Short mmCIF file of C-alpha atoms and ligand atoms in Angstrom, two decimals:
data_model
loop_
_atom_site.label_atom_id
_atom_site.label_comp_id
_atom_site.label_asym_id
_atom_site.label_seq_id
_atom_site.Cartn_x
_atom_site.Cartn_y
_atom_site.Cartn_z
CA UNK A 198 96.36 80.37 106.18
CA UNK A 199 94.39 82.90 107.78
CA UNK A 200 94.34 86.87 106.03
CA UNK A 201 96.73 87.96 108.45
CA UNK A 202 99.28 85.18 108.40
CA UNK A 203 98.64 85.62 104.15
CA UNK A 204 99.18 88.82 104.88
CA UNK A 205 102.39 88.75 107.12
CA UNK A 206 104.22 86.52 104.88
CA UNK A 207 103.46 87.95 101.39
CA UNK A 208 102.88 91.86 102.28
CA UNK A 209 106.33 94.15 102.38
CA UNK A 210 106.76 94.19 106.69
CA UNK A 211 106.90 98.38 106.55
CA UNK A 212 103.83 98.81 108.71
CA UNK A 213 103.00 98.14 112.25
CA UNK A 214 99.85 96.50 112.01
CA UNK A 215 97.18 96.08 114.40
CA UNK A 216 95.39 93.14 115.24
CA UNK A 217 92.63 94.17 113.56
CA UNK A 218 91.02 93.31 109.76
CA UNK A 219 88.19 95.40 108.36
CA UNK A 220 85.37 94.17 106.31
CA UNK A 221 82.98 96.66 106.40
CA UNK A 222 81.60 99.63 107.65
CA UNK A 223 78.57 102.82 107.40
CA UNK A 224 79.73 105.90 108.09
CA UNK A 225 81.56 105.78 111.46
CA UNK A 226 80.85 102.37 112.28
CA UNK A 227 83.33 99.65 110.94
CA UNK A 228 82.87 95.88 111.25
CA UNK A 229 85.69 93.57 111.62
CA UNK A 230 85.63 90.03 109.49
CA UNK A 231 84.81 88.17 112.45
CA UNK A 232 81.96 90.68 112.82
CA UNK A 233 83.00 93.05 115.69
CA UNK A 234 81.73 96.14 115.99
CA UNK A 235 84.18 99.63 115.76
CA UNK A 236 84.07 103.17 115.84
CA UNK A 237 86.11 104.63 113.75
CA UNK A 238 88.07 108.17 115.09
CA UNK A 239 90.53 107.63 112.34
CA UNK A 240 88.61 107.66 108.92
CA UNK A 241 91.95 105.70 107.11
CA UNK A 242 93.89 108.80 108.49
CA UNK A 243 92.09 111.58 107.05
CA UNK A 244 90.93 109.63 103.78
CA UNK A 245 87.61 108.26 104.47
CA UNK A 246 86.01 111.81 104.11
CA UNK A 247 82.37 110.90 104.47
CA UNK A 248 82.89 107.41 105.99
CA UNK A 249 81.97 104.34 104.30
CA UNK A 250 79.53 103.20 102.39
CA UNK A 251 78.21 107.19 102.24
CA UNK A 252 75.65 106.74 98.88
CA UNK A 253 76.33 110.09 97.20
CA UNK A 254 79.76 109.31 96.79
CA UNK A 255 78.97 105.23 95.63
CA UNK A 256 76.31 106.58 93.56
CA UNK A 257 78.78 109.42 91.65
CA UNK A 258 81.81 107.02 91.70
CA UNK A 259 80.08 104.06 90.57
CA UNK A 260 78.21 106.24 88.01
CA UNK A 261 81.69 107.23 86.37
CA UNK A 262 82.94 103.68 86.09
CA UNK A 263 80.30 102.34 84.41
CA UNK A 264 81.00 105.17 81.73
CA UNK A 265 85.28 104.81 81.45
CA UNK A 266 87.67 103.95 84.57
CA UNK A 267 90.65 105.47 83.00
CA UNK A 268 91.82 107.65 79.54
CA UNK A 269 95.55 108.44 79.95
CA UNK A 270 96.16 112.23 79.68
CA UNK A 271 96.28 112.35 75.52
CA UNK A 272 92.44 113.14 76.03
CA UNK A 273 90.16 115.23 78.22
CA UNK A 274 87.35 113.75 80.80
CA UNK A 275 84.95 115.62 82.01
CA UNK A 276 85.50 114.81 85.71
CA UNK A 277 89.05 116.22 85.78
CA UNK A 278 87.70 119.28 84.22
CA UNK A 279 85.24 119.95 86.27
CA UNK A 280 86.77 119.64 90.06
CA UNK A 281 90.08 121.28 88.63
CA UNK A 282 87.28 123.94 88.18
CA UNK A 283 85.02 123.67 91.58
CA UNK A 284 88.37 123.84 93.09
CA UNK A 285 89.76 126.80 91.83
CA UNK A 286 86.58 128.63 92.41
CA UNK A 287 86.23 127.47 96.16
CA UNK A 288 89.80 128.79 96.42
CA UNK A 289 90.68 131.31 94.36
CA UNK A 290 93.79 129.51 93.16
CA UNK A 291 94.32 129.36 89.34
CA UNK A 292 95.19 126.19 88.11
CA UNK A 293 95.64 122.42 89.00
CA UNK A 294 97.94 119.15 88.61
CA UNK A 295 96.05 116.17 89.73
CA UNK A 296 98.13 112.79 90.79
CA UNK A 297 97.69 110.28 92.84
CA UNK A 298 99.24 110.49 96.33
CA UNK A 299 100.45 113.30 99.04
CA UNK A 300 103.30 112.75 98.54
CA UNK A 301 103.39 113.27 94.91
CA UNK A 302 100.99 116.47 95.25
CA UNK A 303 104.61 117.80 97.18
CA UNK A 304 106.55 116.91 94.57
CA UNK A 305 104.69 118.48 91.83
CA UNK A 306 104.98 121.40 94.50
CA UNK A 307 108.89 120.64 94.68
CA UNK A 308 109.03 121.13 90.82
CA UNK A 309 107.26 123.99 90.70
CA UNK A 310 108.87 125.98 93.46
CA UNK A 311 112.36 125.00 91.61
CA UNK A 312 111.35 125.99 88.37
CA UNK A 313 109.83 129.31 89.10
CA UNK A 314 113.42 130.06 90.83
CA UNK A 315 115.88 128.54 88.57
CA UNK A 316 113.90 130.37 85.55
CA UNK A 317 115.34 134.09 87.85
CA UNK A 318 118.59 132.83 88.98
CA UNK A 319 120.20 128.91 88.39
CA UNK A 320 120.79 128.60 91.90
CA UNK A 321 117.39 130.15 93.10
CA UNK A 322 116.66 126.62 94.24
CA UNK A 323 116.51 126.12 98.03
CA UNK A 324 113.29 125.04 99.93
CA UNK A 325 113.10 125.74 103.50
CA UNK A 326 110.80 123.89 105.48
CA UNK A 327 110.02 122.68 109.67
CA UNK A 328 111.34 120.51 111.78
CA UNK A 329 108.53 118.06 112.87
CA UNK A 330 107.32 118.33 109.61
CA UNK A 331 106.02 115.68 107.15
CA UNK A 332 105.70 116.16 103.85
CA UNK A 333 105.96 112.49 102.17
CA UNK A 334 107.76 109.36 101.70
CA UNK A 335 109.52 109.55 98.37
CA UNK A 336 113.34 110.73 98.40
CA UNK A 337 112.72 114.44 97.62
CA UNK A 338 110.09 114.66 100.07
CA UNK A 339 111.82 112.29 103.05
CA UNK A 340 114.24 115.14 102.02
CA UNK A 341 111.89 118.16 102.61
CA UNK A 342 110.49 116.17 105.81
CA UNK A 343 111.99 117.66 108.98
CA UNK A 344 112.19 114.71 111.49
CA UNK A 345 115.69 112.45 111.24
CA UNK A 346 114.01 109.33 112.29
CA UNK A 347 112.98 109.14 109.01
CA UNK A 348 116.27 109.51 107.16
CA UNK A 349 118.29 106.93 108.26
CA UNK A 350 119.50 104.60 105.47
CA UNK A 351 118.33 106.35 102.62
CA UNK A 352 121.45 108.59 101.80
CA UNK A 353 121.92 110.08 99.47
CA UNK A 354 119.06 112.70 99.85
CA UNK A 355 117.69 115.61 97.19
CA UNK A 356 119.74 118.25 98.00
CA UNK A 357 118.30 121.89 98.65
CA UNK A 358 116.53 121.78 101.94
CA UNK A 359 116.79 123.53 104.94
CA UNK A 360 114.99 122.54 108.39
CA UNK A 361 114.09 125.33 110.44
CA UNK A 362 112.47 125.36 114.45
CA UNK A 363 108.72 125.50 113.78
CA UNK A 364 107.20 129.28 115.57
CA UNK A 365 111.04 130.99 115.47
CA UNK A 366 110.95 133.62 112.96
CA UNK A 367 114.58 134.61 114.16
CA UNK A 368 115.75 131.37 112.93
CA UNK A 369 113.69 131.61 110.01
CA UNK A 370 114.94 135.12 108.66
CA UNK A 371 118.85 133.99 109.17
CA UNK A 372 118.44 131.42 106.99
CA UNK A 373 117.11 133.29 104.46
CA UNK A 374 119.23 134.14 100.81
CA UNK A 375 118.92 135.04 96.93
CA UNK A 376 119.00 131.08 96.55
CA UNK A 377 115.36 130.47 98.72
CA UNK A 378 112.76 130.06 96.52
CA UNK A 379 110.10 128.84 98.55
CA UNK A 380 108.91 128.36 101.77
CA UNK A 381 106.92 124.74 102.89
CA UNK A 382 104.32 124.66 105.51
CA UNK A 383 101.56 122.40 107.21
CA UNK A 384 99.20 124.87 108.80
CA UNK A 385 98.66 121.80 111.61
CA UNK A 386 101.99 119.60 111.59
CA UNK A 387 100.10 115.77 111.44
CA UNK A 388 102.68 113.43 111.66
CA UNK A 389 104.56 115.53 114.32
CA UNK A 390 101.99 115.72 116.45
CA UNK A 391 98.91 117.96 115.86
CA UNK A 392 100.53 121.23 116.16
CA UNK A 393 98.95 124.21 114.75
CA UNK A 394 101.27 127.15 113.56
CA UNK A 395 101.01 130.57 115.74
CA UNK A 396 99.16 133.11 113.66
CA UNK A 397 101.83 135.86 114.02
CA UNK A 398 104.37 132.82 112.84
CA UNK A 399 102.11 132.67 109.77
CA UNK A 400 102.12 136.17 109.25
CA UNK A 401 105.61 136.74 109.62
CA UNK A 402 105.95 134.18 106.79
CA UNK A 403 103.75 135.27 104.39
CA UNK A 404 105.18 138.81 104.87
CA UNK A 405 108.69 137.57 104.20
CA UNK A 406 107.93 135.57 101.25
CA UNK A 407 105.94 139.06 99.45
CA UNK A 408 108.76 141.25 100.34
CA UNK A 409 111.30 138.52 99.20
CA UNK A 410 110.09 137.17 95.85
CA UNK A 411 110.03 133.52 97.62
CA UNK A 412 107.03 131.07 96.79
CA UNK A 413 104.77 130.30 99.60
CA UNK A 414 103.54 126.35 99.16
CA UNK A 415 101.36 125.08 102.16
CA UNK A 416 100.98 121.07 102.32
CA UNK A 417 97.21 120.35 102.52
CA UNK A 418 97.75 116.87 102.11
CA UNK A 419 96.21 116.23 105.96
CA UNK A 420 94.68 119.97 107.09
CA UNK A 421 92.42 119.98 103.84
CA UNK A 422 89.45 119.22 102.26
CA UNK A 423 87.08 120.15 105.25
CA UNK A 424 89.36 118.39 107.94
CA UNK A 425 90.02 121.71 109.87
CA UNK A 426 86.52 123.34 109.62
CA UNK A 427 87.39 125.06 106.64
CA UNK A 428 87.76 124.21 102.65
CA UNK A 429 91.65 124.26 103.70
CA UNK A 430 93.14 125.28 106.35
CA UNK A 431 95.26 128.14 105.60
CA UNK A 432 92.18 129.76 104.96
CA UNK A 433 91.19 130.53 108.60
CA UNK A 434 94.45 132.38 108.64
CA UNK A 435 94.18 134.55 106.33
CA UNK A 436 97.39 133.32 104.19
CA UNK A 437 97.41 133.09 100.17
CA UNK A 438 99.82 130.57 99.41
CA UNK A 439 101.14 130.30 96.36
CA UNK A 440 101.06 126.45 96.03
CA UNK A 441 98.89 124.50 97.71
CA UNK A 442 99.41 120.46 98.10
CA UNK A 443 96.38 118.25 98.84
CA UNK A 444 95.54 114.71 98.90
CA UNK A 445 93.89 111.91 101.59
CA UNK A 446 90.64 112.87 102.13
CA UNK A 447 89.94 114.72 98.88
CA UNK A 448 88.44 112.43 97.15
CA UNK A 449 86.64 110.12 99.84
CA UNK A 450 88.68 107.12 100.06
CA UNK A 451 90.40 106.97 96.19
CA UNK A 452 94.11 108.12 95.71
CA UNK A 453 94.29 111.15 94.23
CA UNK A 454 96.54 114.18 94.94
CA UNK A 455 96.31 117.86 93.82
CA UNK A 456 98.77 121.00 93.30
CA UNK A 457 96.62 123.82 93.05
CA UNK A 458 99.16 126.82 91.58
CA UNK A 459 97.69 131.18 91.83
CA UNK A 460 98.42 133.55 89.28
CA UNK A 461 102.25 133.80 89.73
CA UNK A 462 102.95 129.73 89.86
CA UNK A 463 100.05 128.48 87.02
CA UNK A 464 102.20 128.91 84.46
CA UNK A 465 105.06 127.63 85.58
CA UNK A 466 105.07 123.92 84.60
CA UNK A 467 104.82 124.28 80.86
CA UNK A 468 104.08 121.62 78.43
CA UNK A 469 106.66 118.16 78.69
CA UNK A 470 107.63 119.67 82.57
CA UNK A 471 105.64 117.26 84.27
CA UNK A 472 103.26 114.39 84.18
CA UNK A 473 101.27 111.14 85.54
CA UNK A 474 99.53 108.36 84.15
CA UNK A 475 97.11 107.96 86.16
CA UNK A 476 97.01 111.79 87.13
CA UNK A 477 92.93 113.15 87.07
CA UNK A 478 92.09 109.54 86.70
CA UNK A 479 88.12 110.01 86.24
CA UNK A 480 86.99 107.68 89.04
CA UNK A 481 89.15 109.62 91.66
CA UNK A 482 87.98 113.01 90.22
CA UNK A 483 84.51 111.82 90.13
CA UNK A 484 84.82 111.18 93.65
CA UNK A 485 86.19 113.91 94.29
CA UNK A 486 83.69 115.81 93.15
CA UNK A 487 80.83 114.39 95.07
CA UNK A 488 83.21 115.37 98.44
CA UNK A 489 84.46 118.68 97.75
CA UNK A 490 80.44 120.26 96.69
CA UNK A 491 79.14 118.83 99.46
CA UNK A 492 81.99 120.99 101.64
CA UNK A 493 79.69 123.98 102.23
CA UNK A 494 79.48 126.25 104.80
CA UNK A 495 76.65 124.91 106.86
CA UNK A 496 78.44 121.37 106.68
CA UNK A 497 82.65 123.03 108.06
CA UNK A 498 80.34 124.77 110.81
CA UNK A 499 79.02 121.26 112.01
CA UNK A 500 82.59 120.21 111.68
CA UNK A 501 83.94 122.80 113.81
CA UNK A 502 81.20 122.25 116.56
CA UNK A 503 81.81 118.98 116.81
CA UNK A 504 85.75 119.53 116.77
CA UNK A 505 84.64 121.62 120.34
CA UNK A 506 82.39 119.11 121.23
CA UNK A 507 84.97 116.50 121.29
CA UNK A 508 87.54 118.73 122.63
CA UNK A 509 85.65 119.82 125.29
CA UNK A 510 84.22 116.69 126.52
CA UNK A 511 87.69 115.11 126.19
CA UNK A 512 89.12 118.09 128.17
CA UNK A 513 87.57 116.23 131.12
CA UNK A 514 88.69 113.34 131.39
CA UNK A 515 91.22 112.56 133.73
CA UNK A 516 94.58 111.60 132.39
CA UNK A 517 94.37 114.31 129.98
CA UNK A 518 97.30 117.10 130.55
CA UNK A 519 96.59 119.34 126.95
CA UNK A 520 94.42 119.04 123.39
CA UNK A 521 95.92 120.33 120.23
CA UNK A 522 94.49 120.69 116.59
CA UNK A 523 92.28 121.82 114.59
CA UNK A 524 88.59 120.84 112.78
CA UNK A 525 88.40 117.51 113.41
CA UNK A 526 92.43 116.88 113.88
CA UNK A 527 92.65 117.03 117.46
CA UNK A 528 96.00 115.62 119.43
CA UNK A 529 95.01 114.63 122.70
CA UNK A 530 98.54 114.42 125.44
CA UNK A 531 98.16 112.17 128.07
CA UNK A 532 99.74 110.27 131.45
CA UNK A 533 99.59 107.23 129.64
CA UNK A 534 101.43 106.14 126.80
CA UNK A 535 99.86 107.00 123.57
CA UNK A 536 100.53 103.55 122.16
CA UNK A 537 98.76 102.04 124.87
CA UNK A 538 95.75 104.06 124.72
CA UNK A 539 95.61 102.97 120.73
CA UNK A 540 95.47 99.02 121.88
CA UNK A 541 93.12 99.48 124.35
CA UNK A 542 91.05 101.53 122.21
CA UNK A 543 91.05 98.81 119.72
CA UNK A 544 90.14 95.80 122.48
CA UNK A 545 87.21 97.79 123.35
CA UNK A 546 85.89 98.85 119.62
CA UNK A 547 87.53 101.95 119.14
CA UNK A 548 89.80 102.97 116.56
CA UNK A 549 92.04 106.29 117.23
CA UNK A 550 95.36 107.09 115.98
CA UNK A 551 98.94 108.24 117.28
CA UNK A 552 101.24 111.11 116.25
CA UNK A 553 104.07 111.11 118.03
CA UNK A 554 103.17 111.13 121.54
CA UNK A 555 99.78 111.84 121.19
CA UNK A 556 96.53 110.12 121.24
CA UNK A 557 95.78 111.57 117.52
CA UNK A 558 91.60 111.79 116.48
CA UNK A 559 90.56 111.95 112.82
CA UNK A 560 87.45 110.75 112.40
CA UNK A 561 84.60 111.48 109.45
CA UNK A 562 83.68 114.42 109.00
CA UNK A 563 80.18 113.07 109.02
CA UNK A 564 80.75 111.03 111.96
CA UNK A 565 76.93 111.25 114.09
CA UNK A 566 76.73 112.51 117.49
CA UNK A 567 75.63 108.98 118.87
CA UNK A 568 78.95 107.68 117.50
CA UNK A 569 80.90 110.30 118.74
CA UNK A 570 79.21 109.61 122.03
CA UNK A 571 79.82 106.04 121.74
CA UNK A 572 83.58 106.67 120.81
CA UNK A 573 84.29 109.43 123.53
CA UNK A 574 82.84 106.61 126.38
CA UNK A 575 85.37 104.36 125.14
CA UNK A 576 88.31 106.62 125.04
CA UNK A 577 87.11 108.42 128.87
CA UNK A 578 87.45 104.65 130.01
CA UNK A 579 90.69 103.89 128.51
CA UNK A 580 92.40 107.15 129.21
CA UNK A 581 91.13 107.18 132.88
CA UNK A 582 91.67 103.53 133.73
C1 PLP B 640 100.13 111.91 104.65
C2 PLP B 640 100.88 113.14 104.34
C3 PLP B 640 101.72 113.22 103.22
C4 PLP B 640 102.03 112.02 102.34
O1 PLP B 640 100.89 111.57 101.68
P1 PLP B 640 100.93 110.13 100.93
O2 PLP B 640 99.59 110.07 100.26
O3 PLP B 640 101.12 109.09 101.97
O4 PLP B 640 102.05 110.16 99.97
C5 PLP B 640 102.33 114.43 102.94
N1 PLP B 640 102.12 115.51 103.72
C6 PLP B 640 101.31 115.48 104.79
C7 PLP B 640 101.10 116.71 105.59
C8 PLP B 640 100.68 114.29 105.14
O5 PLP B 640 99.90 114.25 106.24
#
């Protein structure tokens, strides 16, 4: 049998695949096994921070397992340590959970946000969150996710959600009770389409959760780690959450996920709350490490000129009505059909995602200008033609 029919009898059917299987790749460029050539304006969706085969980050993960792959969390490592560290300097936030997927990095969130109210008042307990949202795959967070196509069959859901109209503060502030203890925000909705959150929206929410004694958590888990043009994305808007979720590209292609708490929410998950086997496994951390120094300021400037590079190059083609996003998370609209676009991206060695109806670009953040040149020809022909 060939890998694909292997594939499409013994793999779980939950994903659309494309016709398409990946052997290789440097940076931007990915090879197919029957050697075809690709550039890649997708980076594993947001994972594949410095592309492939980037040597700092072979050299620092391979490094680490040669030493241990994996302790359990009876014992320290010095990897875990040490980005739980770089991170809270670069941010300013206190303290950090590691695990091992975004989704996970929301639930840690979940917990946290619960905790901190039920320790004030038992039924201090209620999470409000966005329609068009996506925050995960697990129950509790299909639960906090704000988009119904993804809750049929899987009744009965965590309880303690509300789904507000992303941008309506009016609808926002009659929701609001004693029992809210947090608020959940992406600062660009992914999923729902590469929408970025009005400024005055944000600032209405961060004022209401100060004056209110509710926890502000913003989901990282795609806007972070340099994807936006900054370390994370809130902080281009000023914001200080009080939970912050991150996870795909943080550590450059290994799961990992992270729940980074401030002063008010470090202490909240005390000893026996919470845990994860593999949670600040050293490899991942190690990895992490290499990605997250390397996010300085000279390197999110280059990421936000070539964010308007793209965006303004792609603002000419015909076919295009709007461009969303932020960084290098850019939504493109078009007359044709999204889906299309994607397969006739792909036939012509181009690999660009969807998010709802949108042609949806996430490519490394180290991505050349010759292959960004070589990807934007392919995408002018297909969206023009
Ligand atoms: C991808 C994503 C998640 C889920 O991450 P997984 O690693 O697939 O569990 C959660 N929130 C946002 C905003 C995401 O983009």
């Amino acid at each position: 049998m060939t890998v694909k029919e292997l594939d499409n009898t013994y793999v779980a059917h939950t994903y659309g695949r494309v016709d398409l299987c990946i052997e290789k790749g440097c940076g931007a460029t990915l090879y197919s096994d029957d050697n075809k050539k690709y550039i890649d304006f997708g980076s594993g969706i947001a994972v594949n921070t410095f592309g492939a085969c980037d040597k700092v980050w072979i050299d620092t993960v391979t490094s680490q397992l040669s030493k241990i792959q994996h302790t359990s969390n009876y014992y320290y490592t010095k990897p875990c340590a040490y980005l739980a560290k770089m991170l809270c300097e670069k941010t300013g936030m206190k303290k950090v959970f590691f695990s091992n997927s975004g989704a996970e990095s929301n639930e840690c969130a979940i917990k946290c946000a619960r905790k901190y109210g039920t320790d004030k008042n038992e039924n201090k307990n209620v999470i409000i969150t966005l329609k068009n949202s996506f925050h995960g795959r697990t129950i509790t967070t299909l639960s906090a996710t704000g988009q119904d196509s993804f809750h049929t069959n899987f009744t009965p859901f965590t309880e303690g959600f509300i789904h507000v109209e992303a941008n309506n503060i009016d609808e926002l502030k009659s929701t609001l009770n004693e029992n809210v203890c947090a608020i959940m925000i992406e600062i660009v909705q992914g999923e729902g389409g590469v929408n970025v959150l009005n400024k005055d929206y944000l600032d209405e929410i961060e004022k209401i959760t100060t004056e209110n004694d509710i926890l502000l958590i913003v989901d990282e888990v795609q806007t972070g780690n340099g994807r936006c043009g900054s370390l994370y994305a809130y902080m281009q808007f000023g914001l200080t959450p009080d939970i912050v979720s991150t996870a795909k590209g943080l550590a450059g292609g290994l799961p990992i996920g992270a729940t980074m708490f401030n002063e008010k929410t470090k202490d909240v998950l005390i000893k026996g709350t919470h845990g994860s086997t593999f949670g600040g496994n050293p490899i991942s951390c190690a990895g992490a490490i290499s990605i997250i120094e390397r996010l300085d300021k000279k390197f999110l400037n280059e990421v936000k000129e070539k964010s308007e590079y793209i965006k303004n190059k792609v603002s000419s083609f015909k076919g295009v009505k709007s461009i969303s996003g932020l960084g290098l998370m850019i939504g493109i609209e078009t007359e044709k059909e999204a889906s299309d676009i994607l397969q006739e991206c792909l036939n012509n060695g181009l690999l660009v995602l969807t998010a709802k109806t949108k042609v949806r670009l996430l490519p490394p953040l180290n991505i050349t200008y010759d292959e960004i040149d070589e990807g934007l020809k392919i995408l002018k022909g297909v969206i023009e033609g």
